[in-house]
Coordinates of C-alpha atoms in Angstrom, one line a residue:
Chain Y
M157 CA 0.0 0.0 0.0
Q158 CA 1.3 3.4 -0.9
V159 CA 1.7 6.0 1.9
S160 CA -0.8 8.3 0.2
K161 CA -3.3 5.5 0.5
V162 CA -2.4 4.9 4.1
N163 CA -3.0 8.6 4.8
A164 CA -6.5 8.4 3.2
L165 CA -7.7 5.6 5.5
D166 CA -10.4 6.3 8.0
Y167 CA -9.6 5.2 11.5
E168 CA -11.6 1.9 11.2
E169 CA -9.7 1.0 8.0
F170 CA -6.4 2.1 9.6
I171 CA -6.9 -0.1 12.6
E172 CA -7.9 -3.0 10.4
V173 CA -4.7 -2.7 8.4
F174 CA -2.2 -1.8 11.2
G175 CA -4.0 -3.1 14.3
N176 CA -1.5 -5.9 14.9
V177 CA 1.8 -4.2 14.1
I178 CA 2.1 -4.3 17.9
E179 CA 1.0 -7.8 18.8
H180 CA -2.6 -7.8 20.1
C181 CA -2.5 -4.0 20.8
P182 CA -4.7 -2.3 18.2
L183 CA -4.8 0.6 20.6
C184 CA -1.3 1.6 19.4
A185 CA -2.4 2.0 15.8
A186 CA -5.6 3.6 17.0
A187 CA -3.7 6.2 19.0
V188 CA -1.4 7.4 16.2
W189 CA -4.0 7.6 13.4
K190 CA -4.5 11.2 14.2
H191 CA -0.9 12.0 13.3
R192 CA -1.4 11.4 9.6
P193 CA -0.4 12.4 7.0
F194 CA 2.7 10.3 7.5
S195 CA 5.6 11.2 5.2
D196 CA 6.7 7.5 4.9
V197 CA 6.6 4.2 6.7
R198 CA 9.5 5.4 8.9
H199 CA 7.4 8.3 10.1
L200 CA 4.5 6.0 10.9
H201 CA 6.9 3.8 12.9
E202 CA 8.3 6.7 14.8
E203 CA 4.8 7.9 15.9
I204 CA 4.1 4.4 17.2
C205 CA 7.4 4.3 19.0
R206 CA 6.8 7.7 20.6
F207 CA 3.3 6.6 21.8
I208 CA 4.9 3.5 23.4
D209 CA 7.6 5.6 25.0
D210 CA 5.0 8.0 26.4
L211 CA 3.1 5.2 28.1
P212 CA 3.5 4.6 31.9
V213 CA 5.9 1.7 32.4
A214 CA 2.9 -0.5 33.3
G215 CA 1.8 0.0 29.7
R216 CA 5.1 -1.1 28.3
E217 CA 5.0 -4.2 30.5
G218 CA 1.4 -4.7 29.4
I219 CA 2.5 -4.7 25.7
L220 CA 5.1 -7.4 26.5
R221 CA 2.4 -9.5 28.2
C222 CA 0.3 -9.4 25.1
H223 CA 3.0 -11.3 23.2
P224 CA 3.1 -15.1 23.0
D225 CA 5.9 -17.3 24.2
L226 CA 8.3 -18.4 21.4
A227 CA 7.3 -22.0 20.5
G228 CA 5.0 -22.0 23.6
R229 CA 1.5 -23.0 24.4
L230 CA -0.2 -20.8 21.7
A231 CA 2.1 -22.0 19.0
R232 CA 1.5 -25.6 19.9
A233 CA -2.3 -25.0 19.9
G234 CA -2.2 -23.3 16.5
Q235 CA -3.5 -20.0 18.0
L236 CA -0.7 -17.6 17.0
T237 CA -1.6 -14.5 15.0
K238 CA -0.7 -14.9 11.4
E239 CA 2.2 -12.5 11.9
S240 CA 3.6 -14.3 14.9
K241 CA 3.3 -17.7 13.2
R242 CA 5.2 -16.6 10.2
E243 CA 8.0 -14.9 12.3
Q244 CA 8.4 -17.9 14.6
E245 CA 8.6 -20.3 11.6
A246 CA 11.2 -18.0 9.9
A247 CA 13.4 -18.2 13.0
G248 CA 13.2 -22.0 13.1
V249 CA 11.7 -22.1 16.6
T250 CA 8.7 -24.2 15.4
S251 CA 11.1 -27.0 14.3
L252 CA 13.3 -27.6 17.3
T253 CA 14.9 -30.8 18.4
P254 CA 13.3 -32.3 21.6
E255 CA 16.3 -31.1 23.6
E256 CA 16.1 -27.6 22.2
S257 CA 12.4 -27.5 22.8
Q258 CA 12.8 -28.6 26.4
R259 CA 15.5 -26.0 27.0
L260 CA 13.4 -23.2 25.5
D261 CA 10.3 -24.2 27.5
S262 CA 12.4 -24.3 30.7
M263 CA 14.0 -20.9 30.1
N264 CA 10.7 -19.3 28.9
H265 CA 9.2 -20.4 32.2
S266 CA 12.1 -19.0 34.3
Y267 CA 11.9 -15.8 32.4
R268 CA 8.2 -15.4 33.0
E269 CA 8.6 -16.2 36.7
K270 CA 11.3 -13.7 37.1
F271 CA 9.9 -10.8 35.1
G272 CA 6.1 -11.3 34.9
F273 CA 6.1 -11.0 31.1
P274 CA 7.3 -13.3 28.2
F275 CA 10.7 -13.2 26.6
V276 CA 10.3 -11.1 23.4
I277 CA 12.8 -11.1 20.6
C278 CA 12.5 -10.2 16.9
A279 CA 12.4 -13.7 15.5
R280 CA 12.9 -12.5 11.9
R281 CA 16.2 -11.0 12.9
N282 CA 17.4 -14.0 14.9
K283 CA 17.8 -17.7 14.2
K284 CA 17.0 -20.3 16.8
E285 CA 20.6 -20.5 18.1
A286 CA 20.8 -16.8 18.7
I287 CA 17.3 -16.9 20.4
L288 CA 18.3 -19.6 22.8
E289 CA 21.6 -17.8 23.6
G290 CA 19.8 -14.5 24.0
L291 CA 17.3 -15.9 26.3
R292 CA 20.0 -17.5 28.4
T293 CA 21.9 -14.2 28.9
R294 CA 18.9 -12.0 29.2
L295 CA 17.6 -14.1 32.1
N296 CA 20.4 -12.4 34.2
N297 CA 19.2 -8.9 33.5
S298 CA 17.3 -6.6 35.8
L299 CA 13.5 -6.0 35.4
E300 CA 14.2 -2.4 34.1
A301 CA 16.7 -3.6 31.6
E302 CA 14.4 -6.3 30.3
V303 CA 11.4 -3.9 29.9
E304 CA 13.7 -1.7 27.8
K305 CA 15.2 -4.6 25.8
G306 CA 11.9 -6.3 25.2
I307 CA 10.3 -3.0 24.0
M308 CA 13.2 -2.5 21.7
E309 CA 12.5 -5.9 20.2
V310 CA 8.7 -5.0 19.9
K311 CA 9.7 -1.9 17.9
N312 CA 11.8 -4.0 15.6
I313 CA 9.0 -6.5 15.1
C314 CA 6.7 -3.6 14.4
Y315 CA 9.0 -2.1 11.8
L316 CA 9.3 -5.3 9.8
R317 CA 5.5 -5.8 10.0
L318 CA 5.0 -2.2 8.7
L319 CA 7.4 -2.9 5.8
D320 CA 5.2 -5.8 4.9
L321 CA 2.2 -3.5 4.7
V322 CA 3.5 -0.2 3.3
D323 CA 5.5 0.5 0.0
H324 CA 8.9 1.6 1.1
E325 CA 11.1 2.1 -1.9
G326 CA 14.2 4.1 -0.9
V327 CA 13.5 3.6 2.8
E328 CA 16.1 1.8 4.9
S329 CA 14.9 -1.6 5.9
R330 CA 17.2 -1.5 8.9
L331 CA 16.3 0.8 11.8
Chain J
M229 CA -15.1 -16.1 39.7
Q230 CA -14.1 -15.2 43.3
V231 CA -11.5 -12.5 43.8
S232 CA -9.1 -15.0 45.4
K233 CA -9.2 -16.9 42.1
V234 CA -8.7 -13.7 40.1
N235 CA -5.6 -13.0 42.2
A236 CA -4.2 -16.5 41.5
L237 CA -4.4 -16.2 37.7
D238 CA -1.1 -15.9 35.8
Y239 CA -1.0 -13.1 33.3
E240 CA -2.0 -15.2 30.3
E241 CA -5.1 -16.4 32.1
F242 CA -5.8 -13.0 33.4
I243 CA -5.7 -11.5 29.9
E244 CA -7.9 -14.3 28.6
V245 CA -10.6 -13.5 31.2
F246 CA -10.4 -9.7 31.4
G247 CA -8.9 -8.9 28.0
N248 CA -12.1 -7.3 26.6
V249 CA -13.4 -5.4 29.6
I250 CA -12.0 -2.5 27.6
E251 CA -13.3 -3.2 24.1
H252 CA -10.4 -4.6 21.9
C253 CA -7.8 -3.3 24.4
P254 CA -6.3 -6.3 26.2
L255 CA -3.4 -4.0 26.9
C256 CA -5.4 -2.4 29.7
A257 CA -5.9 -5.8 31.5
A258 CA -2.3 -6.7 30.8
A259 CA -1.0 -3.5 32.3
V260 CA -2.8 -3.8 35.7
W261 CA -2.2 -7.5 36.3
K262 CA 0.9 -6.6 38.3
H263 CA -1.3 -4.7 40.8
R264 CA -2.9 -7.9 42.2
P265 CA -3.9 -8.9 44.8
F266 CA -7.1 -7.0 44.2
S267 CA -9.2 -6.6 47.3
D268 CA -12.4 -6.8 45.3
V269 CA -13.9 -6.1 41.8
R270 CA -14.0 -2.3 42.6
H271 CA -10.3 -2.3 43.3
L272 CA -9.6 -4.0 39.9
H273 CA -11.8 -1.5 38.2
E274 CA -10.0 1.4 39.9
E275 CA -6.6 0.1 38.7
I276 CA -7.9 -0.1 35.1
C277 CA -9.3 3.5 35.4
R278 CA -6.0 4.8 36.8
F279 CA -4.1 3.2 33.9
I280 CA -6.5 4.9 31.4
D281 CA -6.2 8.2 33.1
D282 CA -2.4 8.0 33.1
L283 CA -2.3 7.4 29.3
P284 CA -1.4 10.3 27.0
V285 CA -4.6 11.8 25.6
A286 CA -3.8 10.0 22.2
G287 CA -4.2 6.8 24.1
R288 CA -7.6 7.7 25.5
E289 CA -8.7 8.7 21.9
G290 CA -7.3 5.4 20.7
I291 CA -9.4 3.5 23.2
L292 CA -12.5 5.2 21.9
R293 CA -11.5 4.4 18.3
C294 CA -11.3 0.7 19.2
H295 CA -15.1 0.8 19.9
P296 CA -17.7 -0.1 17.3
D297 CA -20.5 2.2 16.2
L298 CA -23.8 1.6 17.8
A299 CA -25.9 -0.4 15.3
G300 CA -23.2 0.3 12.8
R301 CA -21.3 -1.6 10.1
L302 CA -19.9 -4.3 12.5
A303 CA -23.3 -4.9 14.1
R304 CA -24.8 -5.4 10.7
A305 CA -22.0 -7.7 9.6
G306 CA -22.4 -9.7 12.8
Q307 CA -18.8 -8.9 13.8
L308 CA -19.3 -7.4 17.2
T309 CA -17.5 -8.9 20.2
K310 CA -19.9 -11.0 22.3
E311 CA -19.9 -8.3 25.0
S312 CA -20.8 -5.5 22.6
K313 CA -23.5 -7.6 20.9
R314 CA -25.2 -8.3 24.2
E315 CA -25.0 -4.6 25.3
Q316 CA -26.4 -3.2 22.0
E317 CA -29.2 -5.7 22.0
A318 CA -30.1 -4.8 25.6
A319 CA -30.3 -1.2 24.7
G320 CA -32.6 -1.9 21.8
V321 CA -30.4 -0.4 19.1
T322 CA -30.3 -3.6 17.1
S323 CA -34.1 -3.4 16.6
L324 CA -34.7 0.2 15.4
T325 CA -37.3 1.4 13.1
P326 CA -36.0 2.4 9.6
E327 CA -36.4 6.1 10.6
E328 CA -34.5 5.7 13.9
S329 CA -31.9 3.6 12.1
Q330 CA -31.3 6.3 9.5
R331 CA -31.1 9.0 12.2
L332 CA -28.6 7.0 14.2
D333 CA -26.4 6.4 11.1
S334 CA -26.5 10.0 10.1
M335 CA -25.6 11.2 13.6
N336 CA -22.9 8.5 14.1
H337 CA -21.4 9.7 10.8
S338 CA -21.4 13.4 11.9
Y339 CA -19.9 12.5 15.3
R340 CA -17.1 10.5 13.7
E341 CA -16.4 13.3 11.2
K342 CA -16.3 15.9 14.0
F343 CA -14.3 14.0 16.6
G344 CA -12.3 11.3 14.8
F345 CA -13.7 8.5 17.1
P346 CA -17.1 6.9 17.5
F347 CA -19.9 7.9 19.8
V348 CA -19.5 5.7 22.9
I349 CA -22.2 5.3 25.5
C350 CA -22.9 2.6 28.1
A351 CA -25.7 0.8 26.2
R352 CA -26.7 -1.3 29.3
R353 CA -27.5 1.9 31.2
N354 CA -29.4 3.7 28.4
K355 CA -32.3 2.7 26.2
K356 CA -32.5 3.7 22.6
E357 CA -34.4 6.9 23.1
A358 CA -31.7 8.1 25.6
I359 CA -29.0 7.1 23.3
L360 CA -30.4 9.0 20.3
E361 CA -31.0 12.0 22.4
G362 CA -27.5 11.7 24.0
L363 CA -25.9 11.5 20.6
R364 CA -27.8 14.6 19.4
T365 CA -26.7 16.8 22.3
R366 CA -23.2 15.4 22.6
L367 CA -22.6 16.4 18.9
N368 CA -22.4 20.0 20.1
N369 CA -19.6 19.3 22.6
S370 CA -15.9 20.2 22.2
L371 CA -13.3 17.5 21.4
E372 CA -11.9 17.7 25.0
A373 CA -15.4 17.3 26.5
E374 CA -16.2 14.3 24.3
V375 CA -12.9 12.5 25.1
E376 CA -13.7 12.9 28.7
K377 CA -17.4 11.9 28.4
G378 CA -16.6 9.0 26.1
I379 CA -13.9 7.6 28.5
M380 CA -16.4 8.0 31.4
E381 CA -18.7 5.7 29.4
V382 CA -15.9 3.3 28.7
K383 CA -15.3 3.0 32.4
N384 CA -18.9 2.4 33.1
I385 CA -19.0 -0.3 30.4
C386 CA -15.9 -1.8 31.9
Y387 CA -17.4 -1.9 35.4
L388 CA -20.5 -3.8 34.2
R389 CA -18.4 -6.2 32.2
L390 CA -16.2 -6.8 35.4
L391 CA -19.4 -7.5 37.5
D392 CA -20.3 -10.2 34.9
L393 CA -17.0 -11.9 35.5
V394 CA -16.2 -11.5 39.2
D395 CA -18.3 -12.4 42.3
H396 CA -19.3 -9.2 43.9
E397 CA -21.6 -9.8 46.8
G398 CA -21.8 -6.7 49.0
V399 CA -20.2 -4.5 46.3
E400 CA -22.1 -1.6 44.9
S401 CA -23.2 -2.3 41.3
R402 CA -23.4 1.4 40.7
L403 CA -20.2 3.3 40.4

C-alpha cells in the first residue's frame, strides 16, 4: 500500500490494516491515526514508538504481556496470530529438536517467573541458536533492563510488519 | 469467579478472562495484572481506570477508536464482540425502526467526522431513546469534553463487564 493510500484511510480501516503491528495491541495504531499524514513508513513507525515511550511503564510491561511465548502453548495450539506464526517459523523455533524444545520451555518459564512477562525477541532477525543464547543471557538482566530490551524488540518487530504493509522504496529496511 | 481466584491467575489467564473489559484493548488488563492482589472487583476497576487516566490523551482517543459504532457496520455484519453484541441488544439499538436507524447512522457519521472517534455510550445503562438524544446533544460538545465523556462511558461499560466476571456480593453495582 502506498503512503498516500495509508493517509487516506479512515480510523476503522487504519486499525484493520495496522491493528496488529504491535501484537494484540490495536490501541497503538488507533492512538497514532490522528498524526497522519505520514511522510513515509518510517514516520509512521516513529509515531508508534513515541506513543509506546510515552506510556506509563505498566503500559510497556502490558505490551510485552500481550506477546506469545516463542514456541509456547499458543504455538502448539495453533493459536498464534498470522504475523507471529510466520515470524516464529522463519526463526526456526517451530522445528526444534526435543532437547532444544525442552531448553526453550524451561528458560521461557524461568523468564516469565522472574519478570512477569514473556521473553520477546524479533524472530525474523534472529535464528534459533541466537534466540536460545539471547534468552540464556537476558535471564540475568534486571527488570528495568528487560522492559527496555523487550520493548526495543517490539519496535523492531513492528518495523518489519510495517514494511510488509507499506510500500517503502528508498526507505532503509534496517532501523 | 471469586476475587481470590482472580488473584491467582497468571498473566495469560488474566488477559484471557479480562482482555475485553475495555473493548479490543487487552493491553489495559495486561497493564494492571501486576497490581494484584485486588481486594475486590472495585479495586480491579480502579486500577484499570487509573491506567487509562495515566495514558497520554492520544491513548484515550485510541481506546475510543477501538469501539464499534452503535448499530453500525460491524453490528450489521455480525462482527461485534460477544460483550458488545449483548449490550447493544439490551439497549434496543439492534431493533430500530427504519427512521431511527437512519437518524442514528447519520448522527454517528457526523460524530465521527467531527471528533475522529465513534460515539461511545454505556448501552446497558441507556435505552435507545436516551442514546439517540444523548448523541444529538453530545454532537455539540468540544473535542476535549467528548474524550472525557466517552472515556467515562468506557469506564462504566468496563465496570458492568467486570461485574459479569467477578463475584461481587456486597459491592455496589453502581459506580
